XYZ file of C-alpha atoms in Angstrom:
740
model
C -3.371 -43.524 -31.950
C -6.932 -43.388 -30.650
C -7.567 -44.014 -26.916
C -8.979 -47.423 -26.097
C -12.095 -45.817 -24.612
C -13.125 -44.531 -28.037
C -14.094 -48.033 -29.133
C -16.943 -48.021 -26.608
C -18.702 -45.595 -28.994
C -19.067 -47.880 -32.047
C -19.686 -50.847 -29.728
C -22.597 -49.062 -28.020
C -23.894 -47.967 -31.417
C -24.077 -51.568 -32.618
C -25.714 -52.717 -29.378
C -28.324 -49.940 -29.477
C -29.169 -50.722 -33.092
C -29.279 -54.430 -32.261
C -31.698 -53.784 -29.390
C -33.779 -51.577 -31.703
C -34.016 -54.432 -34.214
C -34.963 -56.838 -31.386
C -37.834 -54.650 -30.207
C -38.993 -54.174 -33.804
C -38.990 -57.907 -34.491
C -40.900 -58.568 -31.242
C -43.503 -55.988 -32.205
C -43.905 -57.521 -35.656
C -44.721 -60.894 -34.053
C -47.809 -59.331 -32.447
C -51.129 -59.656 -34.274
C -52.620 -56.664 -36.126
C -56.046 -57.877 -35.044
C -59.020 -58.086 -37.323
C -58.976 -57.700 -41.096
C -60.484 -54.232 -40.724
C -57.753 -53.167 -38.282
C -55.034 -54.382 -40.667
C -56.649 -52.628 -43.638
C -56.852 -49.286 -41.820
C -53.240 -49.609 -40.704
C -52.202 -50.286 -44.299
C -53.963 -47.110 -45.489
C -52.076 -45.057 -42.914
C -48.783 -46.746 -43.737
C -49.125 -46.156 -47.490
C -50.111 -42.519 -46.947
C -47.117 -41.907 -44.676
C -44.718 -43.486 -47.168
C -46.130 -41.443 -50.024
C -45.646 -38.228 -48.034
C -42.078 -39.051 -47.011
C -41.091 -39.911 -50.590
C -42.278 -36.486 -51.702
C -40.602 -34.752 -48.783
C -37.280 -36.529 -49.313
C -37.262 -35.449 -52.970
C -37.411 -31.796 -51.922
C -34.933 -32.213 -49.066
C -32.601 -34.099 -51.418
C -32.574 -31.145 -53.802
C -31.851 -28.713 -50.949
C -29.069 -30.902 -49.494
C -27.490 -31.393 -52.931
C -27.615 -27.641 -53.636
C -26.024 -26.735 -50.310
C -23.392 -29.446 -50.778
C -22.485 -27.923 -54.140
C -22.121 -24.478 -52.528
C -19.868 -25.898 -49.823
C -17.782 -27.610 -52.493
C -17.224 -24.255 -54.203
C -16.265 -22.624 -50.867
C -13.941 -25.506 -49.972
C -12.294 -26.282 -53.327
C -12.774 -23.015 -55.231
C -12.160 -20.321 -52.604
C -10.393 -22.458 -49.968
C -12.540 -20.945 -47.219
C -13.570 -24.293 -45.724
C -12.126 -27.641 -44.817
C -12.369 -29.998 -47.841
C -14.216 -32.574 -45.727
C -17.094 -30.192 -44.954
C -19.350 -30.984 -47.976
C -19.219 -34.729 -47.305
C -19.767 -34.428 -43.548
C -22.741 -32.132 -44.181
C -24.329 -34.625 -46.587
C -23.970 -37.638 -44.268
C -25.595 -35.720 -41.438
C -28.687 -35.138 -43.539
C -28.812 -38.738 -44.742
C -28.495 -40.246 -41.243
C -31.127 -37.868 -39.871
C -33.554 -38.875 -42.633
C -32.831 -42.553 -41.997
C -33.547 -42.214 -38.270
C -36.902 -40.582 -38.981
C -37.799 -43.122 -41.664
C -37.113 -46.138 -39.448
C -39.121 -44.641 -36.585
C -42.044 -43.844 -38.882
C -42.094 -47.309 -40.427
C -42.101 -48.845 -36.979
C -44.946 -46.631 -35.778
C -47.158 -47.459 -38.771
C -46.758 -51.157 -38.081
C -47.215 -50.732 -34.306
C -50.498 -48.800 -34.128
C -52.887 -51.658 -35.004
C -50.822 -54.059 -32.906
C -51.126 -51.686 -29.935
C -54.882 -51.454 -30.363
C -55.135 -55.235 -30.592
C -52.961 -55.646 -27.470
C -55.204 -53.159 -25.647
C -58.076 -55.554 -26.219
C -56.282 -57.813 -23.727
C -55.175 -55.257 -21.106
C -53.820 -51.758 -20.517
C -50.365 -53.134 -19.698
C -50.236 -55.112 -22.954
C -51.079 -52.004 -24.950
C -48.479 -49.958 -23.051
C -45.795 -52.623 -23.598
C -46.313 -52.810 -27.370
C -46.543 -49.027 -27.814
C -43.602 -48.191 -25.560
C -41.230 -50.794 -26.956
C -42.164 -49.688 -30.464
C -41.296 -46.162 -29.381
C -38.014 -47.549 -28.066
C -37.170 -48.569 -31.628
C -37.119 -44.878 -32.528
C -35.166 -43.868 -29.437
C -32.484 -46.507 -29.813
C -32.232 -46.013 -33.582
C -31.564 -42.298 -33.109
C -28.784 -42.792 -30.546
C -27.387 -45.793 -32.418
C -27.160 -43.990 -35.752
C -25.906 -40.822 -34.057
C -23.048 -42.633 -32.330
C -22.287 -44.565 -35.518
C -22.036 -41.378 -37.588
C -19.792 -39.757 -34.973
C -17.568 -42.814 -34.645
C -17.111 -43.237 -38.401
C -16.212 -39.603 -39.002
C -13.869 -39.362 -36.033
C -12.076 -42.516 -37.097
C -11.779 -41.337 -40.723
C -10.540 -37.835 -39.871
C -7.934 -39.139 -37.435
C -6.462 -41.134 -40.318
C -5.785 -37.867 -42.172
C -4.984 -35.496 -39.312
C -2.319 -35.900 -36.648
C -4.007 -36.249 -33.251
C -0.716 -35.409 -31.557
C -1.031 -31.886 -32.968
C -3.444 -29.852 -30.802
C -4.441 -27.545 -33.642
C -5.334 -30.470 -35.911
C -7.546 -31.939 -33.200
C -9.444 -28.628 -33.174
C -9.802 -28.896 -36.962
C -11.186 -32.431 -36.617
C -13.854 -31.450 -34.094
C -14.990 -28.303 -35.893
C -15.175 -30.218 -39.186
C -17.406 -32.821 -37.568
C -19.778 -30.088 -36.446
C -20.782 -29.615 -40.074
C -22.634 -32.912 -40.274
C -24.715 -31.463 -37.453
C -25.837 -28.802 -39.934
C -26.841 -31.443 -42.444
C -28.936 -33.109 -39.768
C -30.445 -29.743 -38.813
C -31.519 -28.979 -42.400
C -33.190 -32.360 -42.735
C -34.853 -32.060 -39.311
C -36.254 -28.606 -40.141
C -38.023 -29.940 -43.220
C -39.139 -33.106 -41.420
C -40.417 -31.366 -38.288
C -41.992 -28.273 -39.833
C -43.293 -30.008 -42.991
C -44.614 -32.931 -40.971
C -46.105 -30.557 -38.423
C -47.986 -28.612 -41.103
C -49.277 -31.899 -42.574
C -50.518 -33.372 -39.326
C -52.040 -30.231 -37.865
C -53.881 -29.298 -41.063
C -55.525 -32.736 -41.016
C -56.109 -32.699 -37.256
C -57.699 -29.257 -37.170
C -59.862 -30.010 -40.204
C -61.037 -33.304 -38.738
C -61.859 -31.749 -35.354
C -63.617 -28.595 -36.522
C -65.910 -30.263 -39.032
C -66.175 -33.762 -37.605
C -66.484 -33.137 -33.884
C -68.062 -29.672 -33.762
C -70.157 -29.419 -36.934
C -71.086 -33.050 -37.589
C -71.036 -34.137 -33.938
C -69.291 -37.451 -34.663
C -66.583 -38.976 -32.433
C -62.875 -38.461 -32.933
C -61.398 -40.839 -35.517
C -64.859 -41.814 -36.730
C -64.432 -43.613 -40.115
C -67.123 -41.335 -41.591
C -64.770 -38.362 -41.219
C -62.869 -37.908 -44.535
C -59.828 -36.367 -42.771
C -59.329 -39.146 -40.248
C -56.810 -41.162 -42.294
C -54.861 -37.980 -43.080
C -54.878 -37.193 -39.338
C -53.390 -40.606 -38.527
C -50.847 -40.295 -41.333
C -49.838 -36.928 -39.923
C -49.145 -38.381 -36.494
C -46.521 -40.592 -38.082
C -44.851 -38.145 -40.478
C -44.837 -35.220 -38.038
C -44.720 -36.575 -34.500
C -42.560 -39.627 -35.282
C -40.432 -39.066 -38.420
C -40.114 -35.333 -37.723
C -39.382 -35.779 -34.056
C -36.792 -38.504 -34.736
C -34.938 -36.270 -37.183
C -35.155 -33.377 -34.727
C -33.731 -35.240 -31.752
C -31.092 -36.969 -33.887
C -29.801 -33.504 -34.683
C -30.012 -32.468 -31.012
C -28.123 -35.559 -29.901
C -25.218 -35.349 -32.337
C -25.096 -31.559 -32.007
C -24.636 -31.763 -28.238
C -21.879 -34.364 -28.456
C -20.027 -32.642 -31.284
C -20.234 -29.156 -29.722
C -18.889 -30.557 -26.441
C -16.070 -32.363 -28.244
C -15.094 -29.122 -30.010
C -15.126 -27.280 -26.682
C -12.945 -30.000 -25.154
C -10.423 -29.563 -27.948
C -10.289 -25.784 -27.291
C -10.388 -25.977 -23.477
C -7.476 -28.413 -23.218
C -5.534 -27.016 -26.180
C -2.373 -26.504 -24.116
C -2.755 -29.492 -21.796
C -0.970 -31.989 -24.033
C -2.181 -34.215 -26.849
C -3.288 -37.121 -24.646
C -5.380 -34.954 -22.306
C -6.893 -32.988 -25.163
C -7.936 -36.176 -26.954
C -9.550 -37.515 -23.786
C -11.543 -34.291 -23.465
C -12.718 -34.726 -27.061
C -13.902 -38.315 -26.729
C -15.377 -37.965 -23.203
C -18.751 -36.651 -24.474
C -18.853 -39.469 -27.025
C -18.127 -42.089 -24.364
C -20.781 -40.679 -21.975
C -23.271 -40.827 -24.841
C -22.280 -44.432 -25.469
C -22.799 -45.350 -21.807
C -26.187 -43.659 -21.836
C -27.230 -45.638 -24.897
C -26.482 -48.919 -23.141
C -28.370 -47.868 -20.005
C -31.353 -46.724 -22.095
C -31.699 -50.274 -23.403
C -31.828 -51.502 -19.822
C -34.365 -48.832 -18.821
C -36.863 -50.001 -21.460
C -37.427 -53.222 -19.509
C -38.393 -51.284 -16.346
C -41.642 -49.968 -17.899
C -44.873 -51.807 -17.028
C -48.203 -50.970 -15.387
C -51.405 -52.513 -14.049
C -54.955 -52.622 -15.396
C -57.014 -49.524 -14.602
C -53.965 -47.443 -13.776
C -54.507 -43.708 -13.274
C -52.581 -41.080 -15.222
C -50.261 -40.593 -12.251
C -49.596 -44.352 -12.116
C -48.981 -44.471 -15.860
C -46.571 -41.548 -15.567
C -44.832 -43.332 -12.709
C -44.434 -46.477 -14.808
C -42.654 -44.536 -17.544
C -40.733 -42.617 -14.889
C -39.225 -45.854 -13.616
C -37.529 -46.398 -16.933
C -36.358 -42.816 -17.454
C -35.341 -42.149 -13.859
C -33.711 -45.538 -13.479
C -31.521 -44.860 -16.498
C -30.711 -41.369 -15.191
C -29.639 -42.672 -11.780
C -27.437 -45.319 -13.373
C -25.768 -42.875 -15.757
C -25.078 -40.505 -12.872
C -23.464 -43.278 -10.827
C -21.544 -45.092 -13.552
C -20.292 -41.982 -15.375
C -18.178 -41.035 -12.346
C -16.405 -44.389 -12.463
C -16.023 -44.146 -16.221
C -14.479 -40.660 -16.096
C -12.175 -41.820 -13.297
C -11.009 -44.795 -15.332
C -10.341 -42.448 -18.240
C -8.235 -40.325 -15.850
C -10.019 -37.141 -16.891
C -8.649 -33.871 -15.473
C -11.021 -32.010 -13.099
C -12.805 -35.303 -12.509
C -15.251 -34.119 -9.853
C -15.995 -30.865 -11.611
C -16.856 -32.519 -14.926
C -18.922 -35.209 -13.220
C -20.878 -32.612 -11.224
C -21.476 -30.652 -14.454
C -22.851 -33.818 -16.071
C -25.137 -34.482 -13.095
C -26.324 -30.880 -13.208
C -27.338 -31.433 -16.841
C -29.268 -34.548 -15.874
C -31.061 -32.725 -13.074
C -31.825 -29.772 -15.330
C -33.407 -32.126 -17.861
C -35.448 -33.820 -15.129
C -36.605 -30.426 -13.805
C -37.712 -29.349 -17.293
C -39.513 -32.672 -17.764
C -41.274 -32.495 -14.409
C -42.367 -28.931 -15.089
C -43.810 -29.992 -18.457
C -45.564 -32.896 -16.717
C -47.126 -30.615 -14.097
C -48.370 -28.011 -16.568
C -49.698 -30.448 -19.190
C -50.960 -33.542 -17.362
C -54.654 -33.851 -16.610
C -53.706 -35.034 -13.135
C -52.699 -31.546 -12.035
C -54.343 -28.188 -11.446
C -53.234 -26.190 -14.555
C -54.829 -28.520 -17.122
C -57.912 -29.097 -14.999
C -58.226 -25.328 -14.706
C -58.313 -25.051 -18.498
C -60.967 -27.757 -18.593
C -63.000 -25.837 -15.990
C -62.727 -22.659 -18.068
C -64.571 -24.474 -20.871
C -67.831 -24.008 -18.958
C -67.833 -20.341 -19.974
C -66.899 -20.892 -23.602
C -63.921 -21.134 -25.972
C -62.630 -17.599 -25.214
C -61.866 -18.446 -21.593
C -60.306 -21.730 -22.665
C -57.900 -19.818 -24.925
C -57.139 -17.217 -22.240
C -56.520 -19.831 -19.542
C -54.331 -21.926 -21.831
C -52.181 -18.977 -22.877
C -51.784 -17.989 -19.230
C -50.771 -21.507 -18.207
C -48.228 -21.649 -21.034
C -46.703 -18.311 -20.095
C -46.377 -19.187 -16.428
C -44.911 -22.591 -17.342
C -41.885 -20.912 -18.957
C -40.546 -19.771 -15.581
C -39.437 -23.171 -14.290
C -37.470 -24.390 -17.343
C -35.808 -21.010 -17.817
C -34.745 -20.842 -14.190
C -33.604 -24.467 -14.381
C -31.422 -23.674 -17.416
C -30.071 -20.508 -15.749
C -29.122 -22.382 -12.589
C -27.863 -25.418 -14.472
C -25.706 -23.307 -16.806
C -24.206 -21.339 -13.933
C -23.372 -24.436 -11.912
C -22.022 -26.342 -14.923
C -19.733 -23.434 -15.815
C -18.539 -23.202 -12.198
C -17.844 -26.931 -11.932
C -16.239 -27.155 -15.363
C -13.907 -24.214 -14.737
C -12.430 -25.844 -11.665
C -14.695 -24.073 -9.174
C -13.740 -20.528 -10.138
C -14.923 -17.728 -12.388
C -12.118 -16.076 -14.356
C -11.141 -15.156 -17.909
C -8.353 -17.727 -17.901
C -10.758 -20.599 -17.173
C -13.561 -19.542 -19.516
C -12.966 -22.318 -22.041
C -12.989 -24.892 -19.238
C -16.266 -23.482 -17.937
C -17.816 -23.666 -21.375
C -16.679 -27.282 -21.634
C -18.539 -27.878 -18.377
C -21.707 -26.462 -19.986
C -21.163 -28.823 -22.901
C -20.859 -31.770 -20.554
C -24.085 -30.695 -18.842
C -25.828 -30.740 -22.217
C -24.428 -34.229 -22.857
C -25.726 -35.300 -19.440
C -29.183 -33.959 -20.263
C -29.399 -36.033 -23.447
C -27.300 -39.006 -22.289
C -30.443 -41.111 -21.749
C -32.116 -39.941 -24.965
C -32.665 -43.525 -26.040
C -35.372 -44.039 -23.413
C -36.460 -40.400 -23.182
C -37.273 -40.435 -26.880
C -39.037 -43.775 -26.451
C -41.509 -42.106 -24.069
C -42.054 -39.417 -26.674
C -42.400 -41.617 -29.763
C -44.799 -43.905 -27.913
C -47.427 -41.121 -27.812
C -48.227 -40.976 -31.564
C -48.361 -44.764 -31.649
C -50.967 -44.759 -28.857
C -52.880 -41.975 -30.644
C -52.986 -43.982 -33.867
C -54.006 -47.066 -31.909
C -57.028 -45.151 -30.600
C -57.910 -44.088 -34.129
C -57.665 -47.680 -35.333
C -59.830 -48.889 -32.468
C -62.529 -46.292 -33.265
C -62.542 -46.925 -37.013
C -62.549 -50.693 -36.503
C -65.526 -50.591 -34.133
C -63.728 -52.209 -31.198
C -65.489 -52.373 -27.808
C -65.606 -49.127 -25.757
C -63.187 -50.420 -23.115
C -60.467 -50.737 -25.769
C -60.875 -47.084 -26.735
C -60.804 -46.143 -23.035
C -57.441 -47.872 -22.687
C -55.968 -46.316 -25.819
C -57.288 -42.894 -24.721
C -55.516 -43.312 -21.392
C -52.287 -44.167 -23.226
C -52.821 -41.263 -25.660
C -53.384 -38.753 -22.852
C -50.199 -39.969 -21.201
C -48.478 -39.595 -24.577
C -49.435 -35.901 -24.727
C -47.651 -35.349 -21.413
C -44.582 -37.396 -22.337
C -44.456 -35.572 -25.684
C -44.378 -32.247 -23.839
C -41.609 -33.678 -21.651
C -39.653 -34.824 -24.707
C -40.049 -31.415 -26.323
C -38.782 -29.856 -23.092
C -35.650 -31.998 -23.242
C -35.052 -31.026 -26.878
C -35.639 -27.327 -26.178
C -33.513 -27.346 -23.029
C -30.664 -29.100 -24.794
C -30.936 -26.532 -27.606
C -30.367 -23.747 -25.059
C -27.289 -25.434 -23.546
C -25.973 -26.500 -26.931
C -26.495 -22.995 -28.301
C -24.212 -21.576 -25.630
C -21.614 -24.217 -26.356
C -21.822 -23.542 -30.089
C -21.099 -19.841 -29.574
C -17.625 -20.765 -28.363
C -17.213 -23.315 -31.156
C -18.102 -20.557 -33.615
C -15.155 -18.450 -32.456
C -12.844 -21.448 -32.884
C -14.125 -21.942 -36.433
C -13.598 -18.231 -37.119
C -9.969 -18.671 -36.058
C -9.602 -21.555 -38.497
C -11.163 -19.425 -41.260
C -8.707 -16.599 -40.522
C -5.816 -19.083 -40.558
C -6.755 -20.007 -44.162
C -6.442 -16.319 -45.079
C -3.051 -16.040 -43.338
C -1.774 -19.177 -45.069
C -2.592 -17.626 -48.455
C -0.115 -14.819 -47.681
C -2.622 -12.094 -46.702
C -2.655 -10.009 -43.534
C -5.828 -10.041 -41.430
C -7.117 -6.888 -39.767
C -9.626 -7.249 -36.903
C -12.428 -4.679 -36.476
C -10.580 -3.074 -33.519
C -7.505 -2.492 -35.721
C -5.379 -5.410 -34.473
C -3.327 -6.874 -37.332
C -2.079 -10.426 -37.684
C 0.619 -10.703 -40.318
C 0.450 -13.165 -43.190
C 1.669 -16.621 -42.162
C 1.469 -15.868 -38.406
C -0.914 -18.738 -37.691
C 0.776 -19.559 -34.373
C 0.170 -16.015 -33.160
C -3.513 -16.325 -34.075
C -3.917 -19.632 -32.276
C -2.408 -18.157 -29.122
C -5.338 -15.744 -28.735
C -7.879 -16.888 -26.116
C -11.633 -16.566 -26.352
C -11.886 -13.225 -24.560
C -9.150 -11.736 -26.709
C -10.964 -12.810 -29.872
C -14.206 -11.279 -28.582
C -12.309 -8.064 -27.842
C -10.676 -7.958 -31.284
C -14.099 -8.376 -32.955
C -15.647 -5.777 -30.593
C -18.329 -8.173 -29.395
C -19.724 -5.925 -26.640
C -23.309 -4.904 -25.911
C -22.600 -1.247 -26.742
C -21.626 -2.236 -30.317
C -24.619 -1.424 -32.599
C -23.762 -4.448 -34.771
C -24.428 -6.714 -31.801
C -27.526 -4.905 -30.565
C -29.383 -4.723 -33.890
C -28.517 -8.329 -34.633
C -29.876 -9.418 -31.241
C -33.150 -7.670 -32.070
C -33.139 -9.415 -35.431
C -32.627 -12.811 -33.797
C -35.491 -12.178 -31.361
C -37.707 -11.059 -34.234
C -36.880 -14.183 -36.229
C -38.280 -16.387 -33.451
C -41.646 -14.641 -33.656
C -41.624 -14.371 -37.449
C -40.820 -18.089 -37.783
C -43.675 -18.957 -35.390
C -46.083 -16.667 -37.211
C -45.205 -18.081 -40.624
C -45.637 -21.684 -39.475
C -48.882 -20.900 -37.604
C -50.323 -19.194 -40.685
C -49.183 -22.105 -42.824
C -51.174 -24.499 -40.634
C -54.141 -22.128 -40.762
C -54.157 -21.986 -44.565
C -53.706 -25.726 -44.942
C -56.408 -26.408 -42.309
C -58.758 -24.078 -44.154
C -58.367 -26.161 -47.298
C -59.008 -29.308 -45.264
C -62.143 -27.877 -43.682
C -63.502 -26.963 -47.096
C -62.793 -30.446 -48.445
C -64.390 -32.264 -45.510
C -67.493 -30.070 -45.768
C -67.621 -30.720 -49.517
C -67.527 -34.465 -49.035
C -70.246 -34.408 -46.382
C -72.348 -32.273 -48.746
C -71.707 -33.954 -52.090
C -71.093 -37.641 -51.330
C -74.371 -39.256 -50.266
C -74.318 -41.986 -47.685
C -71.233 -40.911 -45.719
C -73.086 -40.118 -42.495
C -75.186 -43.278 -42.713
C -72.091 -45.399 -43.328
C -73.305 -46.558 -46.739
C -70.460 -44.815 -48.634
C -66.778 -44.413 -47.868
C -65.255 -40.936 -47.791
C -62.486 -40.000 -50.205
C -59.604 -40.380 -47.725
C -56.930 -40.081 -50.405
C -58.085 -36.576 -51.389
C -57.508 -35.323 -47.834
C -54.079 -36.941 -47.673
C -53.189 -35.253 -50.960
C -54.303 -31.831 -49.675
C -52.139 -32.102 -46.577
C -49.157 -33.374 -48.575
C -49.252 -30.532 -51.094
C -49.812 -27.925 -48.422
C -46.902 -29.176 -46.330
C -44.489 -29.162 -49.267
C -45.537 -25.666 -50.322
C -45.730 -24.034 -46.920
C -42.472 -25.289 -45.424
C -40.297 -23.540 -47.992
C -40.622 -20.031 -46.495
C -39.595 -20.954 -42.907
C -36.715 -23.058 -44.288
C -35.508 -20.178 -46.459
C -35.749 -17.792 -43.486
C -33.629 -20.053 -41.280
C -30.979 -20.620 -43.941
C -30.771 -17.020 -45.158
C -30.605 -15.145 -41.846
C -27.038 -16.085 -40.755
C -25.708 -15.489 -44.278
C -27.287 -12.039 -44.645
C -26.350 -10.860 -41.130
C -22.820 -12.278 -41.527
C -22.246 -10.571 -44.865
C -23.452 -7.239 -43.478
C -22.232 -7.110 -39.874
C -19.597 -9.844 -39.775
C -18.736 -11.911 -36.686
C -20.277 -9.515 -34.095
C -23.539 -9.537 -36.003
C -23.699 -13.322 -36.196
C -23.070 -13.697 -32.455
C -25.791 -11.131 -31.714
C -28.206 -12.921 -34.038
C -27.607 -16.290 -32.392
C -27.944 -14.903 -28.859
C -31.207 -13.090 -29.654
C -32.702 -16.127 -31.368
C -31.559 -18.524 -28.614
C -32.940 -16.530 -25.671
C -36.235 -15.620 -27.291
C -36.696 -18.931 -29.110
C -36.170 -20.990 -25.963
C -38.820 -19.141 -23.966
C -41.307 -18.919 -26.825
C -40.872 -22.595 -27.675
C -41.481 -23.707 -24.083
C -44.618 -21.527 -23.928
C -46.033 -23.042 -27.117
C -45.197 -26.657 -26.246
C -46.756 -26.487 -22.785
C -49.841 -24.478 -23.825
C -50.538 -26.929 -26.629
C -50.109 -29.983 -24.434
C -52.346 -28.545 -21.734
C -55.125 -27.653 -24.189
C -55.020 -31.159 -25.666
C -55.217 -32.915 -22.295
C -57.933 -30.536 -21.061
C -60.038 -31.733 -23.991
C -59.325 -35.367 -23.101
C -60.139 -34.706 -19.442
C -63.592 -33.492 -20.494
C -64.006 -36.499 -22.788
C -63.627 -38.741 -19.738
C -66.993 -37.403 -18.481
C -66.037 -34.235 -16.655
C -67.883 -30.919 -17.189
C -70.537 -32.583 -19.334
C -68.381 -35.023 -21.273
C -68.307 -35.615 -25.021
C -70.702 -33.586 -27.132
C -71.328 -30.969 -24.436
C -70.780 -27.237 -24.897
C -67.725 -27.513 -22.652
C -66.336 -30.198 -24.930
C -66.866 -28.059 -28.025
C -65.066 -25.138 -26.331
C -62.150 -27.422 -25.375
C -61.912 -28.736 -28.946
C -61.456 -25.176 -30.185
C -58.692 -24.677 -27.593
C -57.062 -27.890 -28.790
C -57.128 -26.755 -32.421
C -55.231 -23.605 -31.434
C -52.789 -25.650 -29.402
C -52.089 -28.181 -32.115
C -49.826 -25.954 -34.257
C -48.357 -24.504 -31.057
C -47.058 -27.803 -29.748
C -46.421 -29.749 -32.952
C -45.331 -27.185 -35.529
C -44.161 -23.770 -34.298
C -42.812 -24.774 -30.887
C -40.597 -27.683 -32.023
C -39.629 -25.733 -35.129
C -38.104 -22.955 -33.005
C -35.812 -25.470 -31.366
C -34.491 -26.467 -34.802
C -34.317 -22.855 -35.978
C -31.881 -21.959 -33.180
C -29.646 -24.974 -33.735
C -29.703 -24.746 -37.527
C -28.626 -21.106 -37.500
C -25.852 -21.938 -34.999
C -24.588 -24.849 -37.074
C -24.815 -22.898 -40.324
C -22.915 -19.990 -38.783
C -20.090 -22.349 -37.877
C -19.990 -23.814 -41.368
C -19.760 -20.373 -43.054
C -17.550 -18.808 -40.342
C -14.605 -18.542 -42.726
C -16.702 -16.640 -45.253
C -18.080 -14.315 -42.586
C -14.597 -13.496 -41.311
C -13.284 -12.800 -44.812
C -16.251 -10.982 -46.383
C -18.551 -8.437 -44.699
C -19.691 -4.909 -45.406
C -19.420 -3.258 -41.956
C-alpha cells in the first residue's frame, strides 16, 4: 500500500497545471495591440509551429526506433525490464508536450507584452513573467504527473514490501528520464542552431553592414530571429529543464531505494517518495512566488533583478522552512541530515545563480568591462569576454564542490565511511532535489526572457514609440541575466544529478546481472569473483564499494583512464560540432540576407517587403540537418565504450564528460550572456551608443556569444545527462557483453 504522503504528488501536479492554465487564460485576455502587432505575432507563431512540426517528425522517428531496440532487448534477449520501452516513450512525449505548451504561450504573449509596455514597465513585466510562469508550472506539473502515474502503475505490478522490487521500480522509472533527454537534446540543440543562425545573420548584415536597428522590419532575417527565440529558448529550454527536473527526482528516488535497502519496507518506501513529495511542495510554493513579482516605472536593472528575486528567494525560503516540517511529519530517518542536505542544495543553486548574475548583468563590473573593451575593437571584446567566462567558472564549481561534500556528510549521518556511502549519495540526491525544488518559478524567470525579446522585436517592427522599445529592452536585458541564471541551475543540477546517477548505474548493473543469474548462467566479474547461477540474494548483498572493487573501477585501471579522456574529449567535440553547425547555418543566412538586399528593390526604402519565409526555411532545414551529428555522438558514445570496456569504461566516460562538461558549459553560458548584455549596455548610450564603432565591435562579440550561450553550452548539460540515462538503460547489455 502506498504511503498517504504520495498523494501530495498528483495533487500538486494538478494544482500546478491549473495555475498554468489560469496564467495562460489571463494572458490571452490582454490585447495584442494594433493590427500590425497582431499580424507580426501571427507570422512568428506560424513559423514556430512549422518548425516544431518538422522537428517532432524527426524526433518521433528516433524515439520509435529506440523504443523498438529496447523492445528487442527486453522481450527478445531479456536484458531489460519489460516496462522500459513504454517508460522511455512517455518521457519523450511529456518532454515534447512541455516544450510545445511553453512555445505556444510565448508566441501569444510577445505582442501582448509589447502592448502592455505601452502602458508601463510593470505592466510589461507582469504579462511577460506570468506568461513565463506558464512554462515553469507546466514543466513541473507534467513532470510530477508523469512520475506519479508511473509509480502508481508499477506498484500495482511489483510488491512494495519487497526491498528488491522497490529498487526495480525506481530504476525502471529512470528510463523515462532517457526519453525526456533524447527529446530535449533535439529540442535544445536543433532549436539553438535555428535561432542562432537567424540571429547572427540578422546582426551581421542588418546592424553592421546595412546599419539598420535590431528587429527592423526591413531585415529579411528578423522574423526567423523571433521564431528562433521561441523554438530554441522556450520550447528547447522547457524540454531541457523537464528532463533535469524528472531526472533529479528519479535519481534520488533510486538512491533512496538502495540506501535504505535493509531498513525495512516502510522506511525504504518513504525514502523513495521523499524526493517526489519535496518536488510537489516546491511546485505549490512556486505558484505562490509568482505573485511576489512586480516593479516600478523606470526601475534600474538592479531593481528589476530584485523584483524577480523576491519571487525566487521567497519560494526558496518557504521551501527551506516547510520541508523540515514535512520531512518530520513523514517520520524520515536522519531527519536533520536530510533537511540540511536539501538546504545545501538550495544554497548551492542560489550561489550559482548569483554568480551568473554578477558575471552577466550590465549592472556589474565584468560586463561593463567587456563594453569598455569595445573602444579598442572587436578583438579586445572577444578576449575580455572569454576571460570573464573563464573566471566565472570558479564560483559555481566551488559551490558544487562544497555543496556536494556537505550534502554527502549530512546524508551519511555526519560521518564519512564505506558503510554509509549509499546514505551519503542519497544526501547528494536530496541536495539536487532542493536545488530544483522551486523550478516552477526559476524557469518562469528564464522563459520570460525570450518573451521580452520578442516583445522588443514586435515593438520595433510595429513602429511603436521609442519609450516602449526602451522598456522592452530593459526587460530583455534582464532576461539575458535571468537566462544565464536558469542555465546555471540546469548545469548545476546536471552535476549533482550526474553523481547520483553513477550510483544508480551500479544498481542497474546488479539488476542486469541478476537476469543473467536467473537464466541459469554463472557471472564472472573482471577481478575473477564468481557468482553462481541463481545466487541472486548473494549478488544483492554486495554493497556499492564491493561492486566497484569487483569491476576494478580504480584510477590505475587503463579502462577507466582512457574512458575519462574520451568523456572529456566528447564535451569539446560536442561543443565544436554545434558551434560549427551554427557557423554554417549562419553563413547561409548571411548570404540570403545580402541577396535580398541586393536583388529585391525597395526593401531599404520600405516600399517592398522582404521574403521572411525564405529565411525561416533556411534556418529550419539547417537545424534539422545539423543536429543529427551531435545527437548521434551522444547516443553512440556510451554504447561503444560499454561494448569495448564494459562497466569500468562507462563509469570513466561519464565522470570525464560530467567534470569537463560542467565547467565548459558554465564558461560558455556566462561568456555569452556577458557579451549580449555588454552590447545592450552600449545601446543604452554608453561608449558612443548605437551605430558607433564600439557598438559594431560589441555586436561581433555578441554573435560569438550567441552559439555559446544558446546552443553549445546548454547542449553540454543535456549531453551529460543523456549519456548517464542511456548508460543506465543499457546497463544489462554492458554487463553481459563487452570485449575487454
